[in-house]
Tab-separated table of N, CA and C in Angstrom:
chain	number	residue	atom	x	y	z
A	765	ILE	N	1.568	5.362	12.030
A	765	ILE	CA	1.265	4.695	12.854
A	765	ILE	C	0.321	3.531	12.547
A	766	GLN	N	-0.075	4.654	11.729
A	766	GLN	CA	-1.794	3.730	10.955
A	766	GLN	C	-0.191	2.382	9.981
A	767	ARG	N	-0.479	2.566	9.737
A	767	ARG	CA	0.381	1.914	8.750
A	767	ARG	C	1.245	0.225	9.308
A	768	ILE	N	1.844	1.220	10.200
A	768	ILE	CA	2.265	-0.174	11.571
A	768	ILE	C	0.859	-0.870	11.682
A	769	ARG	N	-0.429	0.415	12.151
A	769	ARG	CA	-1.646	-0.971	12.297
A	769	ARG	C	-2.026	-2.154	11.924
A	770	GLY	N	-0.806	-1.470	10.667
A	770	GLY	CA	-2.273	-2.417	9.524
A	770	GLY	C	-2.060	-3.779	9.512
A	771	LEU	N	-0.199	-3.296	9.306
A	771	LEU	CA	0.787	-4.218	9.444
A	771	LEU	C	0.682	-5.463	10.217
A	772	LEU	N	0.173	-4.968	11.902
A	772	LEU	CA	0.663	-5.971	13.137
A	772	LEU	C	-0.822	-6.397	12.626
A	773	HIS	N	-2.703	-6.614	11.939
A	773	HIS	CA	-3.510	-6.480	11.889
A	773	HIS	C	-2.640	-7.847	10.805
A	774	LEU	N	-2.775	-8.062	9.675
A	774	LEU	CA	-1.782	-8.855	8.460
A	774	LEU	C	-1.107	-9.789	9.565
A	775	ARG	N	0.214	-9.432	10.039
A	775	ARG	CA	0.792	-10.911	10.729
A	775	ARG	C	-0.954	-11.641	11.054
A	776	LYS	N	-1.763	-10.804	12.005
A	776	LYS	CA	-2.567	-11.893	12.925
A	776	LYS	C	-3.726	-11.904	12.048
A	777	ASN	N	-3.412	-12.160	10.719
A	777	ASN	CA	-4.609	-12.496	8.995
A	777	ASN	C	-5.968	-12.026	9.943
A	778	ASP	N	-5.729	-10.757	9.747
A	778	ASP	CA	-6.659	-10.355	10.198
A	778	ASP	C	-7.000	-9.232	8.874
A	779	GLU	N	-7.008	-9.608	7.600
A	779	GLU	CA	-7.198	-9.047	6.545
A	779	GLU	C	-7.905	-7.331	6.619
A	780	GLU	N	-9.271	-7.695	7.048
A	780	GLU	CA	-9.908	-6.488	6.850
A	780	GLU	C	-9.461	-5.039	8.165
A	781	LEU	N	-9.086	-5.712	9.022
A	781	LEU	CA	-8.902	-4.863	9.872
A	781	LEU	C	-7.204	-3.961	9.388
A	782	ALA	N	-6.979	-5.066	8.439
A	782	ALA	CA	-5.213	-4.345	8.205
A	782	ALA	C	-5.296	-3.258	6.934
A	783	VAL	N	-6.668	-3.849	5.861
A	783	VAL	CA	-6.893	-2.814	5.450
A	783	VAL	C	-7.283	-1.644	5.412
A	784	TYR	N	-8.168	-1.996	6.756
A	784	TYR	CA	-8.606	-0.698	6.925
A	784	TYR	C	-7.760	0.586	7.824
A	785	HIS	N	-6.582	0.017	8.426
A	785	HIS	CA	-5.496	0.953	8.800
A	785	HIS	C	-4.789	1.201	7.790
A	786	LEU	N	-4.264	0.571	7.309
A	786	LEU	CA	-3.568	0.828	5.934
A	786	LEU	C	-4.054	1.782	4.967
A	787	LYS	N	-5.456	2.244	5.211
A	787	LYS	CA	-6.201	2.743	3.633
A	787	LYS	C	-6.009	4.374	5.009
A	788	ARG	N	-6.021	4.665	6.457
A	788	ARG	CA	-6.105	5.446	6.788
A	788	ARG	C	-5.060	5.953	6.394
A	789	GLY	N	-3.587	5.196	6.848
A	789	GLY	CA	-1.594	5.593	6.980
A	789	GLY	C	-2.533	6.556	5.656
A	790	LEU	N	-2.888	5.881	4.374
A	790	LEU	CA	-2.985	6.370	2.705
A	790	LEU	C	-3.222	7.108	2.278
A	791	THR	N	-4.371	7.952	3.474
A	791	THR	CA	-5.358	9.273	3.508
A	791	THR	C	-3.908	10.205	3.838
A	792	ILE	N	-3.427	9.815	4.836
A	792	ILE	CA	-2.716	10.771	5.970
A	792	ILE	C	-1.264	10.946	4.979
A	793	PHE	N	-0.791	10.066	3.874
A	793	PHE	CA	0.558	10.578	3.707
A	793	PHE	C	-0.230	10.502	2.004
A	794	GLU	N	-0.887	11.079	1.734
A	794	GLU	CA	-1.360	12.072	-0.046
A	794	GLU	C	-1.437	13.232	0.905
A	795	THR	N	-2.358	13.146	1.835
A	795	THR	CA	-2.194	14.641	2.231
A	795	THR	C	-0.804	15.241	3.031
A	796	ALA	N	0.221	15.000	3.353
A	796	ALA	CA	0.853	15.445	3.895
A	796	ALA	C	2.352	15.852	2.525
A	797	GLU	N	1.627	14.872	1.022
A	797	GLU	CA	2.024	14.731	-0.563
A	797	GLU	C	3.344	14.138	0.198
A	798	ASP	N	3.595	13.021	0.457
A	798	ASP	CA	4.634	12.104	0.737
A	798	ASP	C	4.600	10.614	-0.104
A	799	LEU	N	5.183	10.905	-0.987
A	799	LEU	CA	5.394	10.210	-3.024
A	799	LEU	C	5.774	8.978	-2.443
A	800	TYR	N	6.283	9.319	-1.728
A	800	TYR	CA	7.358	7.635	-1.375
A	800	TYR	C	6.091	6.883	-0.153
A	801	HIS	N	6.193	7.381	0.916
A	801	HIS	CA	4.962	5.777	1.293
A	801	HIS	C	3.958	6.266	1.483
A	802	THR	N	3.199	7.029	0.426
A	802	THR	CA	1.946	6.921	-0.801
A	802	THR	C	2.168	5.608	-1.270
A	803	ALA	N	3.490	5.812	-1.981
A	803	ALA	CA	3.350	4.246	-2.953
A	803	ALA	C	3.396	2.894	-2.315
A	804	LEU	N	4.587	3.339	-1.833
A	804	LEU	CA	4.865	1.893	-0.493
A	804	LEU	C	3.478	1.497	0.330
A	805	THR	N	2.418	2.267	0.411
A	805	THR	CA	1.523	2.089	1.319
A	805	THR	C	0.215	1.432	-0.123
A	806	HIS	N	-0.131	2.326	-1.676
A	806	HIS	CA	-0.846	1.512	-2.033
A	806	HIS	C	-0.358	0.327	-2.594
A	807	PHE	N	1.306	0.321	-2.718
A	807	PHE	CA	1.456	-1.345	-3.274
A	807	PHE	C	1.297	-2.723	-2.124
A	808	LEU	N	1.570	-2.020	-0.392
A	808	LEU	CA	1.075	-3.074	1.003
A	808	LEU	C	-0.307	-3.536	0.173
A	809	ILE	N	-0.806	-2.410	0.386
A	809	ILE	CA	-2.216	-2.469	-0.106
A	809	ILE	C	-2.893	-3.565	-0.870
A	810	GLY	N	-2.263	-3.634	-2.130
A	810	GLY	CA	-2.285	-3.972	-3.664
A	810	GLY	C	-1.810	-5.339	-3.310
A	811	GLU	N	-1.246	-5.986	-2.503
A	811	GLU	CA	-0.709	-7.073	-1.459
A	811	GLU	C	-1.477	-7.819	-0.883
A	812	VAL	N	-2.276	-7.176	-0.061
A	812	VAL	CA	-3.201	-7.644	0.685
A	812	VAL	C	-4.249	-7.915	0.010
A	813	LEU	N	-4.573	-6.801	-0.595
A	813	LEU	CA	-6.184	-7.368	-1.538
A	813	LEU	C	-5.707	-8.495	-2.831
A	814	SER	N	-4.428	-8.423	-3.289
A	814	SER	CA	-4.374	-9.835	-4.250
A	814	SER	C	-5.040	-10.383	-4.893
A	815	GLU	N	-5.496	-11.343	-3.695
A	815	GLU	CA	-6.476	-12.630	-3.601
A	815	GLU	C	-7.782	-12.893	-3.311
A	816	ASN	N	-7.645	-11.366	-2.775
A	816	ASN	CA	-9.655	-11.713	-3.034
A	816	ASN	C	-10.367	-10.837	-3.421
A	817	ASP	N	-9.422	-9.299	-3.805
A	817	ASP	CA	-10.378	-8.602	-4.547
A	817	ASP	C	-8.550	-8.055	-5.861
A	818	PRO	N	-8.875	-8.327	-6.227
A	818	PRO	CA	-7.254	-8.296	-7.290
A	818	PRO	C	-8.055	-7.232	-8.557
A	819	LYS	N	-8.966	-6.709	-8.351
A	819	LYS	CA	-9.788	-5.605	-9.258
A	819	LYS	C	-9.296	-3.827	-8.919
A	820	THR	N	-9.363	-3.836	-7.511
A	820	THR	CA	-8.838	-2.851	-6.238
A	820	THR	C	-7.097	-3.004	-5.753
A	821	ALA	N	-7.650	-4.568	-5.876
A	821	ALA	CA	-5.204	-5.038	-5.659
A	821	ALA	C	-4.933	-4.137	-6.924
A	822	SER	N	-4.640	-4.065	-7.770
A	822	SER	CA	-4.773	-4.155	-9.176
A	822	SER	C	-4.420	-2.265	-9.376
A	823	ASN	N	-5.772	-1.586	-9.496
A	823	ASN	CA	-5.473	-0.153	-9.347
A	823	ASN	C	-4.150	0.117	-8.158
A	824	HIS	N	-4.270	-0.018	-6.737
A	824	HIS	CA	-3.216	0.038	-5.522
A	824	HIS	C	-2.285	0.065	-6.445
A	825	LEU	N	-1.716	-1.006	-7.085
A	825	LEU	CA	-0.389	-1.406	-7.811
A	825	LEU	C	-0.197	-0.832	-9.009
A	826	ILE	N	-1.327	0.030	-9.823
A	826	ILE	CA	-0.544	0.586	-10.395
A	826	ILE	C	-0.746	2.301	-10.322
A	827	ALA	N	-1.005	2.171	-9.332
A	827	ALA	CA	-0.609	3.787	-8.586
A	827	ALA	C	0.157	3.645	-8.008
A	828	ALA	N	1.070	1.906	-7.210
A	828	ALA	CA	2.221	2.665	-6.184
A	828	ALA	C	2.851	2.348	-7.398
A	829	SER	N	3.685	1.935	-8.589
A	829	SER	CA	4.608	1.633	-9.505
A	829	SER	C	4.393	2.912	-10.183
A	830	GLU	N	3.058	3.829	-10.177
A	830	GLU	CA	3.579	5.162	-10.990
A	830	GLU	C	4.160	5.974	-10.238
A	831	ARG	N	3.597	5.936	-8.734
A	831	ARG	CA	5.026	6.583	-7.859
A	831	ARG	C	6.135	6.404	-7.811
A	832	PHE	N	6.162	5.404	-7.566
A	832	PHE	CA	7.159	4.719	-7.752
A	832	PHE	C	8.351	5.769	-8.185
A	833	ARG	N	7.746	4.911	-9.896
A	833	ARG	CA	8.777	5.177	-11.320
A	833	ARG	C	9.505	7.082	-11.391
A	834	LYS	N	7.588	7.607	-10.161
A	834	LYS	CA	8.013	9.168	-10.790
A	834	LYS	C	9.520	9.465	-9.925
A	835	ILE	N	9.105	9.043	-8.585
A	835	ILE	CA	10.058	9.202	-7.567
A	835	ILE	C	11.582	8.825	-8.202
A	836	GLY	N	11.617	7.567	-9.132
A	836	GLY	CA	13.064	7.154	-9.150
A	836	GLY	C	13.372	5.819	-7.854
A	837	VAL	N	11.973	4.727	-7.898
A	837	VAL	CA	12.411	3.828	-6.581
A	837	VAL	C	12.590	2.518	-7.276
A	838	GLU	N	13.687	2.095	-7.856
A	838	GLU	CA	13.491	1.100	-9.123
A	838	GLU	C	13.378	0.066	-7.950
A	839	LYS	N	12.958	-0.996	-7.055
A	839	LYS	CA	12.929	-1.446	-6.491
A	839	LYS	C	11.914	-2.144	-6.927
A	840	TYR	N	11.629	-1.106	-5.509
A	840	TYR	CA	9.634	-1.208	-5.418
A	840	TYR	C	8.657	-1.016	-7.096
A	841	PHE	N	9.001	-0.295	-8.450
A	841	PHE	CA	8.218	-0.099	-9.559
A	841	PHE	C	8.098	-1.537	-10.121
A	842	ALA	N	9.640	-2.198	-10.503
A	842	ALA	CA	9.924	-3.321	-10.338
A	842	ALA	C	9.368	-4.443	-10.068
A	843	GLU	N	8.547	-4.400	-8.820
A	843	GLU	CA	7.914	-5.487	-7.717
A	843	GLU	C	5.762	-5.446	-8.182
A	844	ALA	N	6.449	-3.932	-8.088
A	844	ALA	CA	4.519	-3.501	-8.180
A	844	ALA	C	3.623	-3.785	-9.637
A	845	GLU	N	4.652	-3.627	-10.881
A	845	GLU	CA	4.701	-4.064	-11.861
A	845	GLU	C	4.635	-6.179	-11.773
A	846	GLU	N	5.368	-6.270	-11.158
A	846	GLU	CA	4.661	-8.283	-11.936
A	846	GLU	C	3.673	-8.555	-10.893
A	847	LEU	N	3.236	-7.758	-9.416
A	847	LEU	CA	2.436	-7.734	-9.217
A	847	LEU	C	1.010	-7.472	-10.411
């Protein structure tokens, strides 16, 4: 639900609230040890922050890339590497 809320705020161009909800979702996925959704949420946070906070975005994209590689999701691994 938190990731969905984050995506809704992103559509409303509210980056701050989008990142807030995405990070809450990230915490939930990490606690549940859900590698795919953890990686996907890192990727989304990295995309959102890429313009205004490139250092933090890079950290999230690296985390996404590592997790996607670990679980063998090539499509997202390649996209995370490109950003």
